Amino acid sequence: MHARPPAQITDAPAPWRLRGRGYISLLRFPVNSTAQDAFLPASLAGRRSGSRTAWMMFVDYAHSDVGPYHELLFIPGSFPFEDGRRHLSISRIFVSSMDSVVNGQRNWGIPKDLARFDVRYGDDGIDEVTVRQDGELIAGLRYRSWPLPLPFSTALVPRAWRTLGQHRDGSSFIYTPSANGWIRPARLLEARSNPALFPDLAGVSSPLSVAVPRFAMTFPVSTVLPLSIEEPGR
């Protein structure tokens, strides 16, 4: 049953339908780096596939079920989940809306935290994103994109590749977003972070980035299962 959140928070159960723009970057971490596994819940620690690649996304939602907001997220890799499959999982994510924080945690087990975003879109194709929490830098990013738009749809991507899983509050949340829109070639020009608040991006390379100038996305209702591994302190 969907229990209501506090009165000051918008109650927005899944599914959500969102529209916006953003960037997606594939990251490659240095050999022997431990930064990729920072911020994992204890139930997933030590269970990531051995790849040194991860994903980072900045998203500017112009429309969502809780209104416009910004988002920065990090996906360190894939993990085994309670449905017997491996799924990508978000280990660190900041958003600019408390409504998004609360509903994201409740609907999908996503570990959202609140932050302030400074976003500057440049006429020269260079865009800058700075994210802070209580005045402390979380991350600073600079992107460049080129005007060569191509259509995309997740309908062309196998469902297993776009299904995500989260562990939170003794439950396993499994969900498969869908999206369509346009992408353009891009480059992550600069990425810096505060390792106390976000995975350390020092020494990380980005072999692939795309700009997403326009998209429509649906976040469905999660499949919720009990954890197969007991969380510490429970």
PDB file of C-alpha atoms in Angstrom, residues 7-156:
ATOM      1  CA  ALA A   7       1.684  16.874   4.248  1.00  0.00           C
ATOM      2  CA  GLN A   8       4.290  19.351   3.015  1.00  0.00           C
ATOM      3  CA  ILE A   9       5.594  16.866   0.426  1.00  0.00           C
ATOM      4  CA  THR A  10       3.730  16.230  -2.820  1.00  0.00           C
ATOM      5  CA  ASP A  11       2.381  12.672  -2.950  1.00  0.00           C
ATOM      6  CA  ALA A  12       3.427  11.359  -6.382  1.00  0.00           C
ATOM      7  CA  PRO A  13       3.238   7.558  -6.686  1.00  0.00           C
ATOM      8  CA  ALA A  14       4.594   5.813  -9.789  1.00  0.00           C
ATOM      9  CA  PRO A  15       4.346   5.766 -12.705  1.00  0.00           C
ATOM     10  CA  TRP A  16       5.958   9.084 -13.542  1.00  0.00           C
ATOM     11  CA  ARG A  17       6.117  10.739 -16.949  1.00  0.00           C
ATOM     12  CA  LEU A  18       8.977  13.166 -17.409  1.00  0.00           C
ATOM     13  CA  ARG A  19      10.371  15.449 -20.111  1.00  0.00           C
ATOM     14  CA  GLY A  20      13.664  17.284 -20.267  1.00  0.00           C
ATOM     15  CA  ARG A  21      17.254  17.382 -21.472  1.00  0.00           C
ATOM     16  CA  GLY A  22      20.645  16.255 -20.197  1.00  0.00           C
ATOM     17  CA  TYR A  23      23.960  14.464 -20.694  1.00  0.00           C
ATOM     18  CA  ILE A  24      25.051  10.835 -20.339  1.00  0.00           C
ATOM     19  CA  SER A  25      28.737   9.937 -19.902  1.00  0.00           C
ATOM     20  CA  LEU A  26      30.502   6.609 -19.803  1.00  0.00           C
ATOM     21  CA  LEU A  27      33.355   6.773 -17.282  1.00  0.00           C
ATOM     22  CA  ARG A  28      36.462   4.619 -17.002  1.00  0.00           C
ATOM     23  CA  PHE A  29      38.193   4.440 -13.622  1.00  0.00           C
ATOM     24  CA  PRO A  30      41.940   3.917 -13.081  1.00  0.00           C
ATOM     25  CA  VAL A  31      43.213   0.446 -12.227  1.00  0.00           C
ATOM     26  CA  ASN A  32      42.965  -0.261  -8.473  1.00  0.00           C
ATOM     27  CA  SER A  33      40.695   2.752  -7.882  1.00  0.00           C
ATOM     28  CA  THR A  34      38.226   2.274  -5.034  1.00  0.00           C
ATOM     29  CA  ALA A  35      36.168   5.364  -5.911  1.00  0.00           C
ATOM     30  CA  GLN A  36      33.764   3.408  -8.099  1.00  0.00           C
ATOM     31  CA  ASP A  37      32.431   1.516  -5.068  1.00  0.00           C
ATOM     32  CA  ALA A  38      31.994   4.534  -2.794  1.00  0.00           C
ATOM     33  CA  PHE A  39      28.472   5.113  -1.417  1.00  0.00           C
ATOM     34  CA  LEU A  40      27.179   1.590  -2.045  1.00  0.00           C
ATOM     35  CA  PRO A  41      24.680   0.239   0.469  1.00  0.00           C
ATOM     36  CA  ALA A  42      26.195  -2.503   2.643  1.00  0.00           C
ATOM     37  CA  SER A  43      23.950  -5.115   1.003  1.00  0.00           C
ATOM     38  CA  LEU A  44      25.597  -4.483  -2.403  1.00  0.00           C
ATOM     39  CA  ALA A  45      29.185  -3.847  -1.277  1.00  0.00           C
ATOM     40  CA  GLY A  46      31.676  -6.241  -2.848  1.00  0.00           C
ATOM     41  CA  ARG A  47      29.109  -7.614  -5.316  1.00  0.00           C
ATOM     42  CA  ARG A  48      29.716  -5.352  -8.329  1.00  0.00           C
ATOM     43  CA  SER A  49      30.873  -6.857 -11.610  1.00  0.00           C
ATOM     44  CA  GLY A  50      34.607  -6.277 -12.137  1.00  0.00           C
ATOM     45  CA  SER A  51      34.326  -3.736 -14.960  1.00  0.00           C
ATOM     46  CA  ARG A  52      36.126  -0.397 -14.475  1.00  0.00           C
ATOM     47  CA  THR A  53      33.362   1.453 -16.346  1.00  0.00           C
ATOM     48  CA  ALA A  54      30.494   3.417 -14.822  1.00  0.00           C
ATOM     49  CA  TRP A  55      27.815   5.876 -15.929  1.00  0.00           C
ATOM     50  CA  MET A  56      27.189   9.471 -14.881  1.00  0.00           C
ATOM     51  CA  MET A  57      24.157  11.504 -15.906  1.00  0.00           C
ATOM     52  CA  PHE A  58      23.085  15.113 -15.533  1.00  0.00           C
ATOM     53  CA  VAL A  59      19.384  15.648 -16.179  1.00  0.00           C
ATOM     54  CA  ASP A  60      17.340  18.844 -16.397  1.00  0.00           C
ATOM     55  CA  TYR A  61      13.699  17.823 -16.022  1.00  0.00           C
ATOM     56  CA  ALA A  62      11.421  20.513 -17.445  1.00  0.00           C
ATOM     57  CA  HIS A  63       8.386  18.458 -16.455  1.00  0.00           C
ATOM     58  CA  SER A  64       7.784  15.662 -13.933  1.00  0.00           C
ATOM     59  CA  ASP A  65       5.060  14.498 -11.571  1.00  0.00           C
ATOM     60  CA  VAL A  66       6.631  16.743  -8.894  1.00  0.00           C
ATOM     61  CA  GLY A  67       7.481  19.668 -11.164  1.00  0.00           C
ATOM     62  CA  PRO A  68      10.788  20.769 -12.738  1.00  0.00           C
ATOM     63  CA  TYR A  69      14.087  19.786 -11.096  1.00  0.00           C
ATOM     64  CA  HIS A  70      17.754  19.031 -11.788  1.00  0.00           C
ATOM     65  CA  GLU A  71      19.529  15.723 -11.146  1.00  0.00           C
ATOM     66  CA  LEU A  72      23.059  14.316 -11.028  1.00  0.00           C
ATOM     67  CA  LEU A  73      23.471  10.559 -10.679  1.00  0.00           C
ATOM     68  CA  PHE A  74      26.192   7.905 -10.671  1.00  0.00           C
ATOM     69  CA  ILE A  75      25.824   4.230 -11.659  1.00  0.00           C
ATOM     70  CA  PRO A  76      28.943   2.219 -10.705  1.00  0.00           C
ATOM     71  CA  GLY A  77      28.003  -1.007 -12.497  1.00  0.00           C
ATOM     72  CA  SER A  78      25.782  -4.074 -12.191  1.00  0.00           C
ATOM     73  CA  PHE A  79      24.891  -6.178  -9.146  1.00  0.00           C
ATOM     74  CA  PRO A  80      22.942  -9.371  -8.409  1.00  0.00           C
ATOM     75  CA  PHE A  81      19.343  -8.751  -7.335  1.00  0.00           C
ATOM     76  CA  GLU A  82      16.547 -10.746  -5.782  1.00  0.00           C
ATOM     77  CA  ASP A  83      14.885 -11.598  -9.105  1.00  0.00           C
ATOM     78  CA  GLY A  84      17.925 -13.738  -9.974  1.00  0.00           C
ATOM     79  CA  ARG A  85      19.364 -11.246 -12.466  1.00  0.00           C
ATOM     80  CA  ARG A  86      22.081  -8.598 -12.476  1.00  0.00           C
ATOM     81  CA  HIS A  87      21.008  -4.975 -12.821  1.00  0.00           C
ATOM     82  CA  LEU A  88      22.602  -1.559 -12.937  1.00  0.00           C
ATOM     83  CA  SER A  89      22.107   0.363  -9.692  1.00  0.00           C
ATOM     84  CA  ILE A  90      22.322   4.039  -8.745  1.00  0.00           C
ATOM     85  CA  SER A  91      24.718   4.485  -5.822  1.00  0.00           C
ATOM     86  CA  ARG A  92      24.765   8.298  -5.577  1.00  0.00           C
ATOM     87  CA  ILE A  93      22.209  10.839  -6.755  1.00  0.00           C
ATOM     88  CA  PHE A  94      21.424  14.481  -6.001  1.00  0.00           C
ATOM     89  CA  VAL A  95      18.303  16.388  -7.027  1.00  0.00           C
ATOM     90  CA  SER A  96      17.148  19.976  -6.559  1.00  0.00           C
ATOM     91  CA  SER A  97      13.664  19.138  -5.239  1.00  0.00           C
ATOM     92  CA  MET A  98      12.658  17.673  -1.865  1.00  0.00           C
ATOM     93  CA  ASP A  99       9.496  16.313  -3.504  1.00  0.00           C
ATOM     94  CA  SER A 100      11.756  14.344  -5.850  1.00  0.00           C
ATOM     95  CA  VAL A 101      13.913  13.154  -2.925  1.00  0.00           C
ATOM     96  CA  VAL A 102      11.027  11.722  -0.916  1.00  0.00           C
ATOM     97  CA  ASN A 103       9.069  10.208  -3.783  1.00  0.00           C
ATOM     98  CA  GLY A 104      12.188   8.798  -5.455  1.00  0.00           C
ATOM     99  CA  GLN A 105      13.123   6.987  -2.257  1.00  0.00           C
ATOM    100  CA  ARG A 106       9.590   5.670  -1.735  1.00  0.00           C
ATOM    101  CA  ASN A 107       8.702   4.679  -5.310  1.00  0.00           C
ATOM    102  CA  TRP A 108      11.985   3.136  -6.491  1.00  0.00           C
ATOM    103  CA  GLY A 109      14.344   2.974  -3.497  1.00  0.00           C
ATOM    104  CA  ILE A 110      16.595   5.505  -5.227  1.00  0.00           C
ATOM    105  CA  PRO A 111      19.018   7.085  -2.682  1.00  0.00           C
ATOM    106  CA  LYS A 112      18.261  10.695  -3.569  1.00  0.00           C
ATOM    107  CA  ASP A 113      19.748  13.609  -1.613  1.00  0.00           C
ATOM    108  CA  LEU A 114      18.967  17.309  -1.905  1.00  0.00           C
ATOM    109  CA  ALA A 115      21.453  19.742  -3.461  1.00  0.00           C
ATOM    110  CA  ARG A 116      21.632  23.120  -5.189  1.00  0.00           C
ATOM    111  CA  PHE A 117      22.378  23.245  -8.927  1.00  0.00           C
ATOM    112  CA  ASP A 118      23.903  26.066 -10.958  1.00  0.00           C
ATOM    113  CA  VAL A 119      23.368  25.260 -14.660  1.00  0.00           C
ATOM    114  CA  ARG A 120      24.636  27.456 -17.493  1.00  0.00           C
ATOM    115  CA  TYR A 121      23.839  26.636 -21.101  1.00  0.00           C
ATOM    116  CA  GLY A 122      26.281  28.331 -23.496  1.00  0.00           C
ATOM    117  CA  ASP A 123      25.524  29.558 -27.003  1.00  0.00           C
ATOM    118  CA  ASP A 124      28.893  28.106 -28.073  1.00  0.00           C
ATOM    119  CA  GLY A 125      27.792  24.526 -27.294  1.00  0.00           C
ATOM    120  CA  ILE A 126      29.615  24.461 -23.945  1.00  0.00           C
ATOM    121  CA  ASP A 127      27.417  23.846 -20.903  1.00  0.00           C
ATOM    122  CA  GLU A 128      28.449  23.995 -17.231  1.00  0.00           C
ATOM    123  CA  VAL A 129      26.910  22.309 -14.194  1.00  0.00           C
ATOM    124  CA  THR A 130      27.914  22.985 -10.582  1.00  0.00           C
ATOM    125  CA  VAL A 131      26.289  21.066  -7.733  1.00  0.00           C
ATOM    126  CA  ARG A 132      26.605  22.066  -4.056  1.00  0.00           C
ATOM    127  CA  GLN A 133      25.199  20.969  -0.726  1.00  0.00           C
ATOM    128  CA  ASP A 134      25.253  23.380   2.229  1.00  0.00           C
ATOM    129  CA  GLY A 135      27.835  25.437   0.331  1.00  0.00           C
ATOM    130  CA  GLU A 136      30.171  22.467  -0.218  1.00  0.00           C
ATOM    131  CA  LEU A 137      31.063  21.513  -3.774  1.00  0.00           C
ATOM    132  CA  ILE A 138      29.687  18.123  -4.822  1.00  0.00           C
ATOM    133  CA  ALA A 139      30.691  18.186  -8.490  1.00  0.00           C
ATOM    134  CA  GLY A 140      31.636  20.576 -11.276  1.00  0.00           C
ATOM    135  CA  LEU A 141      31.107  19.488 -14.887  1.00  0.00           C
ATOM    136  CA  ARG A 142      31.721  21.038 -18.309  1.00  0.00           C
ATOM    137  CA  TYR A 143      30.278  19.535 -21.487  1.00  0.00           C
ATOM    138  CA  ARG A 144      30.468  20.319 -25.164  1.00  0.00           C
ATOM    139  CA  SER A 145      27.933  19.123 -27.716  1.00  0.00           C
ATOM    140  CA  TRP A 146      27.634  19.325 -31.494  1.00  0.00           C
ATOM    141  CA  PRO A 147      24.458  19.944 -33.555  1.00  0.00           C
ATOM    142  CA  LEU A 148      24.060  16.521 -35.163  1.00  0.00           C
ATOM    143  CA  PRO A 149      20.782  15.219 -33.706  1.00  0.00           C
ATOM    144  CA  LEU A 150      19.736  11.593 -34.070  1.00  0.00           C
ATOM    145  CA  PRO A 151      16.495  10.005 -32.846  1.00  0.00           C
ATOM    146  CA  PHE A 152      16.622   7.320 -30.151  1.00  0.00           C
ATOM    147  CA  SER A 153      14.217   4.995 -28.381  1.00  0.00           C
ATOM    148  CA  THR A 154      14.829   2.555 -25.548  1.00  0.00           C
ATOM    149  CA  ALA A 155      12.436   0.214 -27.369  1.00  0.00           C
ATOM    150  CA  LEU A 156      15.515  -0.770 -29.401  1.00  0.00           C
TER     151      LEU A 156
END
